[in-house]
Coordinates of C-alpha atoms in Angstrom, one line a residue:
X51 CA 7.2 4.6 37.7
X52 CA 10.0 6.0 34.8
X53 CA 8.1 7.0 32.2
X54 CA 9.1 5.5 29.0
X55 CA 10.6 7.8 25.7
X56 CA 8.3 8.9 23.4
X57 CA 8.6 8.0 19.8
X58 CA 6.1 9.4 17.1
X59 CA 4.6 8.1 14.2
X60 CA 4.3 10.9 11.6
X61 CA 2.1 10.8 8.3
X62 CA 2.8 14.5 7.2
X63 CA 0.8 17.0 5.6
X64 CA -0.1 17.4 2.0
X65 CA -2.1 18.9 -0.3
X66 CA -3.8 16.0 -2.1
X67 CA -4.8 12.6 -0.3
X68 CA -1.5 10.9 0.0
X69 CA -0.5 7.1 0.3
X70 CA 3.0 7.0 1.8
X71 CA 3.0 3.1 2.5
X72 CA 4.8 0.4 2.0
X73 CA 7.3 1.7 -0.1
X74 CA 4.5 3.1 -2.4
X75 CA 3.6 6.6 -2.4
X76 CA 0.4 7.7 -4.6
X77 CA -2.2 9.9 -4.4
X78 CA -5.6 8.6 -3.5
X79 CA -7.7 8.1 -6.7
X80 CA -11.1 8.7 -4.5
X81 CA -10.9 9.1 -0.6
X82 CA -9.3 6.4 0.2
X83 CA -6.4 6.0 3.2
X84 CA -5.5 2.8 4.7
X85 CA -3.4 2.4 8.4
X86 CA 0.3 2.7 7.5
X87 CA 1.5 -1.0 7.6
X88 CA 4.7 0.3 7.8
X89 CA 3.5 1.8 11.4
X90 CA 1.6 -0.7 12.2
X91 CA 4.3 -3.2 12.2
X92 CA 6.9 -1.5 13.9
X93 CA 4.5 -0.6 16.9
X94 CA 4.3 -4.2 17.6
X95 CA 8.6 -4.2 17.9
X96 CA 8.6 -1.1 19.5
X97 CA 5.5 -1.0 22.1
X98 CA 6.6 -2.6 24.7
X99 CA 9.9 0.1 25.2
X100 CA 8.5 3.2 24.4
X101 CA 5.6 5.4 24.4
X102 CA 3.8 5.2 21.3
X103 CA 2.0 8.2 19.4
X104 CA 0.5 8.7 16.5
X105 CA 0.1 11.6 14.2
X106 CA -1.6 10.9 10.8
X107 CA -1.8 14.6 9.2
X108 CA -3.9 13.4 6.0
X109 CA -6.4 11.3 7.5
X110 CA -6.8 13.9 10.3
X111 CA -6.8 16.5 7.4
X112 CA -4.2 18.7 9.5
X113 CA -2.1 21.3 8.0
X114 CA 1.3 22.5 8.1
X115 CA 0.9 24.5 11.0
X116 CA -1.3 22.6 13.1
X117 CA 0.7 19.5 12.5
X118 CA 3.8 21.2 13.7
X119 CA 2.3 22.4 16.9
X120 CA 0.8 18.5 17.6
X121 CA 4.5 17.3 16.8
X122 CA 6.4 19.9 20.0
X123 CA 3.4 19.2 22.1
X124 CA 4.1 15.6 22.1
X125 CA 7.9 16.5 22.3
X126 CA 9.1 12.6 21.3
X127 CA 12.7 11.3 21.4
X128 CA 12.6 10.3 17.6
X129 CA 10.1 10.9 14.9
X130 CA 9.3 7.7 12.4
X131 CA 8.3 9.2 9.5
X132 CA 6.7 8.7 6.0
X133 CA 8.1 10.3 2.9
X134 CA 7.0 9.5 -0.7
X135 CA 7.9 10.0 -4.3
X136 CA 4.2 11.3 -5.2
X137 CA 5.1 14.0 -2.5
X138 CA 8.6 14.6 -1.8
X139 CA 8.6 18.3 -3.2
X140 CA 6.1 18.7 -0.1
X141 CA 7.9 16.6 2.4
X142 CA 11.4 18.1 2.3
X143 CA 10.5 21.3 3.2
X144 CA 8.1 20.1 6.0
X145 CA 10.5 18.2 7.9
X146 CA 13.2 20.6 7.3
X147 CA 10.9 23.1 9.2
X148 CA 10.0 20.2 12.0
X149 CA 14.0 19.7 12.4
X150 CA 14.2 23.6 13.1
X151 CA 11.6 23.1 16.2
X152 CA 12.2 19.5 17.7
X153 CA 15.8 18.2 18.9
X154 CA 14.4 15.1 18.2
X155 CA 16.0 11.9 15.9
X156 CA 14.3 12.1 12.7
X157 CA 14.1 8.3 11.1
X158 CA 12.5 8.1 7.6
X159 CA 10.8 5.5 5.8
X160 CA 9.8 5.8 2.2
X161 CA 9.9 4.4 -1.7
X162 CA 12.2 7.2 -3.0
X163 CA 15.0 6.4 -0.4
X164 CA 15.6 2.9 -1.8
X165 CA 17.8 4.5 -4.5
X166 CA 21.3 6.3 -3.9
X167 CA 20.9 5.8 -0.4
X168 CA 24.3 7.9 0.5
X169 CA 23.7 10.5 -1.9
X170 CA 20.0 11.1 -0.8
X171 CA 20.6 11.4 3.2
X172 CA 23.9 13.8 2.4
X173 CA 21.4 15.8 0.5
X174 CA 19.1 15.8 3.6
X175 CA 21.3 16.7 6.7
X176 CA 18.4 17.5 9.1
X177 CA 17.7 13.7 8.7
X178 CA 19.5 10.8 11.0
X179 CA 18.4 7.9 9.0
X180 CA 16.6 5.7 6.7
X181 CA 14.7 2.8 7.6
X182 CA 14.5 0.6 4.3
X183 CA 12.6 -2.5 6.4
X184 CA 10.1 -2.3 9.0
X185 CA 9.1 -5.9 9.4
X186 CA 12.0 -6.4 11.7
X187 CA 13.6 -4.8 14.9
X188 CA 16.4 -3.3 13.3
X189 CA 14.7 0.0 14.3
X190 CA 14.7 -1.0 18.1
X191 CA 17.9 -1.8 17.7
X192 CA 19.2 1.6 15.7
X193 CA 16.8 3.4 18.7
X194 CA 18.9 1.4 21.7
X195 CA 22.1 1.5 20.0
X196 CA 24.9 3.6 21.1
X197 CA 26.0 5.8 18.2
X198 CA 29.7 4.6 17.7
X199 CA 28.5 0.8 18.1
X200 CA 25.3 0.4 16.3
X201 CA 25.2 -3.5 17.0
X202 CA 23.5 -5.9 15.2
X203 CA 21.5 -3.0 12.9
X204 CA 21.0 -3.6 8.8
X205 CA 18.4 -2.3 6.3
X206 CA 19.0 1.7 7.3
X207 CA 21.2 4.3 6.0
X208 CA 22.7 6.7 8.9
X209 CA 24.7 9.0 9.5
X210 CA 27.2 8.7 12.4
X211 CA 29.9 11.0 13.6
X212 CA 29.4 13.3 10.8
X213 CA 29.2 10.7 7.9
X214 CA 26.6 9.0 6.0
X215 CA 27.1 5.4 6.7
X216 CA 25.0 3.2 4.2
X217 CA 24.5 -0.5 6.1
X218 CA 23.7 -4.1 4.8
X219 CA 20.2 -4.6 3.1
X220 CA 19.1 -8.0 4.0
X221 CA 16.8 -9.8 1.2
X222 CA 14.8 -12.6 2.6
X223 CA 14.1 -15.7 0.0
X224 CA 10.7 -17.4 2.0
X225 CA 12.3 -17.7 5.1
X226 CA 10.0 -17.3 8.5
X227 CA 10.1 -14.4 10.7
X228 CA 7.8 -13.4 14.1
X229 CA 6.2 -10.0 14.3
X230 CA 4.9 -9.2 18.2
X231 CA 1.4 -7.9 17.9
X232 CA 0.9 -4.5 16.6
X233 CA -0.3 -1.8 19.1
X234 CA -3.5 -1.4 16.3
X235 CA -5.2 0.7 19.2
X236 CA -3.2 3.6 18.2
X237 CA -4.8 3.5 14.7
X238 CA -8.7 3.2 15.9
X239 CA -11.3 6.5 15.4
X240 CA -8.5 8.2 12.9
X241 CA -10.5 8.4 10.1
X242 CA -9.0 5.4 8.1
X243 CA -11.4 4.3 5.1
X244 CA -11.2 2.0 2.3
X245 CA -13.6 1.4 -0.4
X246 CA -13.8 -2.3 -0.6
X247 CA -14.2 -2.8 3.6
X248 CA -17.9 -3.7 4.7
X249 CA -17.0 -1.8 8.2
X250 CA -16.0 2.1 8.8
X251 CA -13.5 0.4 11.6
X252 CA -11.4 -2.1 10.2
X253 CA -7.9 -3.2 10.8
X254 CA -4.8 -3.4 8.3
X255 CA -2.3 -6.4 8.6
X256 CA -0.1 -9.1 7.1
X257 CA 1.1 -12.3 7.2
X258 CA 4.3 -11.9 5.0
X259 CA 7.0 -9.1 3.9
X260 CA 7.5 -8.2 0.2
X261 CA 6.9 -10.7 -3.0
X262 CA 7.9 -13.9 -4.7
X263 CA 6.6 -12.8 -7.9
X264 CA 9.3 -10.7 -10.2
X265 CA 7.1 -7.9 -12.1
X266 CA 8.9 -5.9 -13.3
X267 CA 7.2 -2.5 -12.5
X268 CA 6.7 -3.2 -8.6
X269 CA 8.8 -2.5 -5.7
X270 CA 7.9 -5.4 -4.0
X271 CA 9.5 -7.6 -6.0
X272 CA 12.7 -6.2 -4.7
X273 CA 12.0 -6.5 -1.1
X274 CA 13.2 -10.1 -1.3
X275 CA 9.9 -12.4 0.7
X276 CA 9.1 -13.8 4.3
X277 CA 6.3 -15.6 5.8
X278 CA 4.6 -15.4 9.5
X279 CA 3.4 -18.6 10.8
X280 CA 0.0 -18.9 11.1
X281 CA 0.3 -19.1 15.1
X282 CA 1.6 -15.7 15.0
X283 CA -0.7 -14.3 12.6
X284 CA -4.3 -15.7 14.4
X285 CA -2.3 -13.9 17.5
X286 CA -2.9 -10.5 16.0
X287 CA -6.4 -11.5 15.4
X288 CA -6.9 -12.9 18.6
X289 CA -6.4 -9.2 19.7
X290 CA -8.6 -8.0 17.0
X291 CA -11.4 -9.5 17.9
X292 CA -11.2 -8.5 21.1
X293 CA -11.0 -5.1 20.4
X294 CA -14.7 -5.8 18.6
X295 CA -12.6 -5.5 15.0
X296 CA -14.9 -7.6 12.5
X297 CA -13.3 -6.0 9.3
X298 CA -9.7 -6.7 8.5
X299 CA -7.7 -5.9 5.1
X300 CA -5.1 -7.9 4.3
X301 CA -2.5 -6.0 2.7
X302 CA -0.5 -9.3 1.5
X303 CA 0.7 -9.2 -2.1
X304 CA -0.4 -12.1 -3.1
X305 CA -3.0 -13.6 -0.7
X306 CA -2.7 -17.9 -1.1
X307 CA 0.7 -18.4 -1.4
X308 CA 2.2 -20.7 -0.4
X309 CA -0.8 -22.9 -0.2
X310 CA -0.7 -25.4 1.9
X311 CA 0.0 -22.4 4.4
X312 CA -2.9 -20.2 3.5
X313 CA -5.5 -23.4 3.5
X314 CA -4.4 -23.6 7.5
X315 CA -4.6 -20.1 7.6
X316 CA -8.2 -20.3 6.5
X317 CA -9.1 -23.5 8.2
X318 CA -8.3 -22.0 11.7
X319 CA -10.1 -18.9 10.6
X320 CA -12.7 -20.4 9.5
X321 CA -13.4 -22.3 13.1
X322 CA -12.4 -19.4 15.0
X323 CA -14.4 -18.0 17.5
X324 CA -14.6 -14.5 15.8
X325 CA -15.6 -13.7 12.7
X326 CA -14.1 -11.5 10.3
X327 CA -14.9 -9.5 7.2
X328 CA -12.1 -9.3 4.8
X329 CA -10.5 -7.8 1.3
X330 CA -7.2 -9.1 0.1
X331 CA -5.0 -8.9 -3.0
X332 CA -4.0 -12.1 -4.9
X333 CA -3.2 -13.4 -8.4
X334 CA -5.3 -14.2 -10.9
X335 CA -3.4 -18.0 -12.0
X336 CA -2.9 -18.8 -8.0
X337 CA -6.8 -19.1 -7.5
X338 CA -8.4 -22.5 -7.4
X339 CA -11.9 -23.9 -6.3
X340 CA -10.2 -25.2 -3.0
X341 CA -8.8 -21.8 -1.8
X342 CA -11.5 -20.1 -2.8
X343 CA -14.0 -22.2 -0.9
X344 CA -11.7 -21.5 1.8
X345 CA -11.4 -18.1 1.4
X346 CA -14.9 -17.7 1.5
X347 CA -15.9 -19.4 4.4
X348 CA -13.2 -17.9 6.0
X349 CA -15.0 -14.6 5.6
X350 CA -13.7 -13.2 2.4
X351 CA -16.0 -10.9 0.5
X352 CA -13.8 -8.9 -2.0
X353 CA -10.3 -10.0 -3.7
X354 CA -8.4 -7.5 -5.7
X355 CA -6.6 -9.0 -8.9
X356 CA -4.3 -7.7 -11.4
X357 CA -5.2 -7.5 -15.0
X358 CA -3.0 -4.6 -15.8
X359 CA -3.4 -5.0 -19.4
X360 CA -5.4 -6.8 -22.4
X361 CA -2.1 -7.0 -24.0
X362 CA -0.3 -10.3 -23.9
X363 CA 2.0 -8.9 -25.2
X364 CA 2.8 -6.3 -22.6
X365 CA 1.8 -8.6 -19.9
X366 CA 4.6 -10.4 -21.0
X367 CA 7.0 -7.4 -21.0
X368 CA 6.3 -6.6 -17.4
X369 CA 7.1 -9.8 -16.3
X370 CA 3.5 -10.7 -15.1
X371 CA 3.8 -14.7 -15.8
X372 CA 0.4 -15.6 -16.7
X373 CA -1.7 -15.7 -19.3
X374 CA -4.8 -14.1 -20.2
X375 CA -6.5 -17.1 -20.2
X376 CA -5.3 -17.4 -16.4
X377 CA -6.6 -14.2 -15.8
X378 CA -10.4 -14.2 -17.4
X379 CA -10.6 -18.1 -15.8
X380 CA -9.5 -16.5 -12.4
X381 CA -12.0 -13.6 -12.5
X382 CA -14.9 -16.4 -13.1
X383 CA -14.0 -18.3 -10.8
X384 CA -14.4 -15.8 -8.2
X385 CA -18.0 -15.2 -9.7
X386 CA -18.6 -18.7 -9.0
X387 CA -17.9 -18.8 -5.3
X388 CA -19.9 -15.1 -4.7
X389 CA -16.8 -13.1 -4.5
X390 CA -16.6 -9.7 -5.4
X391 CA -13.6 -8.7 -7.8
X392 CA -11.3 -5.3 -8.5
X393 CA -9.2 -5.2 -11.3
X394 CA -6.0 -3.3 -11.4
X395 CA -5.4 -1.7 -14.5
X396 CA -1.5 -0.5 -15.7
X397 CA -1.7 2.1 -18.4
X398 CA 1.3 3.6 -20.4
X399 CA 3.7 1.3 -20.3
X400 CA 6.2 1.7 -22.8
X401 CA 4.6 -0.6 -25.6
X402 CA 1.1 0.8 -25.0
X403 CA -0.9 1.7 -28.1
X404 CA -4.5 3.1 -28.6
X405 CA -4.5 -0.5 -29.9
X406 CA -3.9 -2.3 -27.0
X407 CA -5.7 -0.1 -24.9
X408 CA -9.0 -0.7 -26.8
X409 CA -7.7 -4.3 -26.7
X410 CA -7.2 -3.6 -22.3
X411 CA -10.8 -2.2 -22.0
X412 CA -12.5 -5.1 -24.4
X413 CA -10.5 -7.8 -22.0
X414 CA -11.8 -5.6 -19.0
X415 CA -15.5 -5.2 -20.0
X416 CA -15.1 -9.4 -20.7
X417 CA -14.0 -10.5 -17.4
X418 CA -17.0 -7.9 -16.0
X419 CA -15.5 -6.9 -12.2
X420 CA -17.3 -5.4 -9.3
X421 CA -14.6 -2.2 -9.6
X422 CA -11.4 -1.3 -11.6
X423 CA -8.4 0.7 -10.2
X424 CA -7.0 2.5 -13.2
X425 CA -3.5 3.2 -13.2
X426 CA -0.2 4.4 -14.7
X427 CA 3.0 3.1 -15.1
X428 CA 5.9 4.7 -13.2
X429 CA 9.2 3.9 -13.1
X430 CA 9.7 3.1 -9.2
X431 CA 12.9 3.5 -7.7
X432 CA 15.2 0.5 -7.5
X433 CA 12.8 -1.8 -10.0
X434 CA 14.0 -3.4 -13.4
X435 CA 11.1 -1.5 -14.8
X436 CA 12.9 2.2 -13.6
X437 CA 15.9 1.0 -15.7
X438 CA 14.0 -0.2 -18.6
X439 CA 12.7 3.3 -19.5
X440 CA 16.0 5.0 -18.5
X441 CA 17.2 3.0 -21.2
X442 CA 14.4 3.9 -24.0
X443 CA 15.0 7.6 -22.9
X444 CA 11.4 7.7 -21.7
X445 CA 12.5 9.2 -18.7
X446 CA 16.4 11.0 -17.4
X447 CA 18.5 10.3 -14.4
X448 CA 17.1 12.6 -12.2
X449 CA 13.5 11.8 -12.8
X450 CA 12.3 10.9 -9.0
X451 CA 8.5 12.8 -8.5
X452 CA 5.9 10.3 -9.8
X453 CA 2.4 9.5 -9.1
X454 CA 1.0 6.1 -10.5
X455 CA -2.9 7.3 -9.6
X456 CA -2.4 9.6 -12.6
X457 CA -2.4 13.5 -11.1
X458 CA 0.9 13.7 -13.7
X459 CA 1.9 11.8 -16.1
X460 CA 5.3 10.2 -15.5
X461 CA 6.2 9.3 -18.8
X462 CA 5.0 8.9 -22.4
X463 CA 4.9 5.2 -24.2
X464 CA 7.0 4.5 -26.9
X465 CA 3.7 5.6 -29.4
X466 CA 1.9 7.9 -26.8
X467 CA 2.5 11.2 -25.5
X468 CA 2.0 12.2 -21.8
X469 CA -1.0 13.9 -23.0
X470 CA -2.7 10.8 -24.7
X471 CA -2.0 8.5 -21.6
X472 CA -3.5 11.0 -19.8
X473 CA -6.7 11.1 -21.5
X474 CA -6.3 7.9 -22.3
X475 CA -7.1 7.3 -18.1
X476 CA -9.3 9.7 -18.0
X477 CA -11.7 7.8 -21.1
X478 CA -11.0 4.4 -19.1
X479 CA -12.4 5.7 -16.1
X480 CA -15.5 6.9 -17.8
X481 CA -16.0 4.0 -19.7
X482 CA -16.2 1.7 -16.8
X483 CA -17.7 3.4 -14.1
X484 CA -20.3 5.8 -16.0
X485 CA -22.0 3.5 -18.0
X486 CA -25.6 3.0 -17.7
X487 CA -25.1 -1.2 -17.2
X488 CA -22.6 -0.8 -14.6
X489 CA -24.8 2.2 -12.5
X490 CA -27.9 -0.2 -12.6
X491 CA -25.9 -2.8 -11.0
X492 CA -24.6 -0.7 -8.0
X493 CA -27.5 0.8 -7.7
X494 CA -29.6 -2.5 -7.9
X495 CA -27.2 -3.9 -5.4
X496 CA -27.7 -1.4 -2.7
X497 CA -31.5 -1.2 -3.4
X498 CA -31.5 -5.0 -2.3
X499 CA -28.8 -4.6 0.1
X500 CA -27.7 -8.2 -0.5
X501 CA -25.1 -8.6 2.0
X502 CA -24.1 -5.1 2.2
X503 CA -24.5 -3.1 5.4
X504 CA -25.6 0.4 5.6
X505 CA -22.0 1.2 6.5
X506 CA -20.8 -0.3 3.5
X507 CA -23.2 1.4 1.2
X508 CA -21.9 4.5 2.4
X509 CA -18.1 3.8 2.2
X510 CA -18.9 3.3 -1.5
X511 CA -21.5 6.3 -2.0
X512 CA -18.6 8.5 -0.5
X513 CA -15.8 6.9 -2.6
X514 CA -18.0 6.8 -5.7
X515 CA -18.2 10.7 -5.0
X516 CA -14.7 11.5 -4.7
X517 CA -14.2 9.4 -7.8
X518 CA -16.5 11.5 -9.5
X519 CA -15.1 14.9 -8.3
X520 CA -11.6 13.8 -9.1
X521 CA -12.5 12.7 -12.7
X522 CA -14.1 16.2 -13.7
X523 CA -11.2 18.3 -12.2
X524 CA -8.1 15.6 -13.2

């Protein structure tokens, strides 16, 4: 039998925790690191042509070196891989040093590479292209293509016969699309954790591509949005479950939407014949007693909401849509049905004052969540938000290395220096997590071990950990 081309999956090295997903690059506030969804989709397009590996040089805690060496032994026809904004002074130089040793295509995928597209692959010439959509098979297709031809290929930047050649992006509005089941085997026993899952093995998926909501801030909201049907989707959990997954997250933007959709969703996953775990992210004002009741007997334990500020004011500047009413009635409700709740949190935008950050952490102690992500605001590439503070000379032209978990400081606020936003984090985070109320509960709760597992209690023992061990040296 003819074996079949290799193609790699590369997450490279680094010298922090980094999230290259999704268009998203950050660096892990604890010890967190999810599967790739931009992997895991495009295994289920490409699987059943190629070889599939897999090569994941944070969670696998790899270095330079070794991660080179895994790369030639493997010795694939193309290498897929990540590149991020939190770590592009790292990245260029490591896969300038993998083009040196490997004749292989190199394809990249990342949030910096949304922006001056032409300009950034002539500035990387060891590169063959850009991939700025993995949710359909315009990789296979760039892959099978011939050079001169590339038929029927959009959403990638490449460079053919010795010039960058910058192709249609294609920016769904709802329509439906069909992803063949991921090959999720090739992301089992890595290492993959995440603080909210109840299991240490747990699966990453989605039913939908990119965001009908239009914050301002986000990349997503550029990404144009798509749907699976829910056939397709309990597909992928068919497999799942009989791989013996019980924990899934569902990395979904906004989990509910639309809702007639998401009430089948959960019906059939509620009568299914396995049983899932699950953590999702969703929206405060699209909540209701009906979904939620769903949600939970679906197997729901943990949704993950944005508050981002107690501001209206700025809420209303970045284009959120809802109120704070909305919000505080959203986190209750979620109380009601037995739900545990995070709370994103978006510090130093530009109209952030000590002010409305006191106002942010009152409004945050009010609505009383399970945990709080505390963030910063950076100005993505390619979102209004990016052109907003080019505009109020918070940031320059060339500005492109940003972390939102808050390592550096992108930018100050109109009233706040980089400095001040910094320790402005760095009080929140102490504030919330170290306070004597909010250690009784966790402790409380994993003395009683209602409805957590051992596992789970220490997923959140290690996270709390690196939490700590970050705050002290940050």
């Amino acid at each position: 039998m003819r074996e079949r081309p290799k193609i790699l999956f590369l997450n490279p090295p680094g010298k922090h925790i980094y999230s290259r997903d999704y268009f998203c690059s950050k660096v892990s506030q604890a010890d967190y690191i999810n599967q790739p969804i931009d992997f895991v989709f495009l295994s289920g397009f490409l699987k059943d042509t190629y070889d599939l590996h897999l090569i994941d040089a944070i969670v696998e805690e790899l270095d330079e070196q070794e991660c080179l060496n895994r790369v030639e032994d493997i010795n694939p026809l193309a290498v897929i891989g990540l590149i991020g904004s939190a770590s592009y002074a790292e990245d260029v130089p490591f896969y300038e040093k993998l083009s040196q040793r490997l004749a292989a295509k190199l394809i990249l995928i990342g949030d910096i590479l949304i922006d001056r597209r032409q300009e950034r692959l002539k500035s990387l010439p060891f590169v063959d292209a850009f991939l700025h959509d993995f949710s359909g098979d315009n990789l296979l297709r760039y892959l099978d293509s011939h050079w001169s031809k590339l038929i029927g290929v959009n959403n990638m930047t490449v460079r053919r016969n010795g010039n960058v050649v910058v192709l249609p992006i294609e920016r769904p509005n709802g329509e439906s699309f069909r992803l063949p089941v991921p090959e999720h085997r090739l992301f089992l026993n890595k290492g993959y954790r995440y603080p909210f899952v109840r299991d240490g093995q747990f699966a990453t998926l989605m039913t939908d591509f990119g965001c009908p909501y239009h914050c301002s801030f986000c990349v997503m909201s550029t990404l144009g949005w798509k749907l699976r049907p829910v056939e397709n989707v309990m597909e992928e959990l068919e497999f799942l479950g009989s791989m013996k997954i019980h924990e899934v997250f569902f990395l979904d933007q906004t989990f509910g939407i639309p809702r007639e959709r998401a009430q089948r969703l959960l019906d059939r996953m509620s009568h299914f014949h396995y049983r899932f775990g699950w953590t999702c992210f969703s929206r405060p004002d699209v909540l209701g007693d009906d979904l939620l009741t769903g949600m939970k007997s679906a197997g729901c334990h943990t949704i993950i909401l944005g508050l981002e500020s107690g501001n209206q004011q700025i809420l209303d500047a970045v284009r959120k849509d809802y109120r704070k009413e909305q919000i505080r009635a959203g986190f209750e409700l979620c109380k009601v049905h037995g739900l545990r709740t995070v709370a994103t949190l978006l510090l130093g935008l530009p109209e952030e004052t000590e002010e409305s950050f006191e106002e942010t952490m009152a409004f945050l102690r009010e609505v009383n969540p399970d945990f709080a992500s505390f963030n910063v605001a950076v100005p993505r590439m390619g979102t209004p938000f990016r052109e907003k503070a080019l505009q109020l000379g918070l940031i320059d032209e060339d500005f492109q290395i940003m972390d939102q978990s808050g390592t550096e400081i992108a930018m100050p606020t109109l009233a706040l220096s980089r400095e001040q936003v910094a320790s402005l984090r760095k009080r929140a985070i102490r504030e919330f997590y170290f306070r004597f109320g909010y250690l009784r509960r966790r402790l409380t709760e994993w003395a009683l071990s209602d409805g957590l597992s051992t596992s789970e209690i220490r997923i959140q023992i290690r996270q709390g950990y690196y939490l700590l061990r970050n705050y002290l040296y940050s």
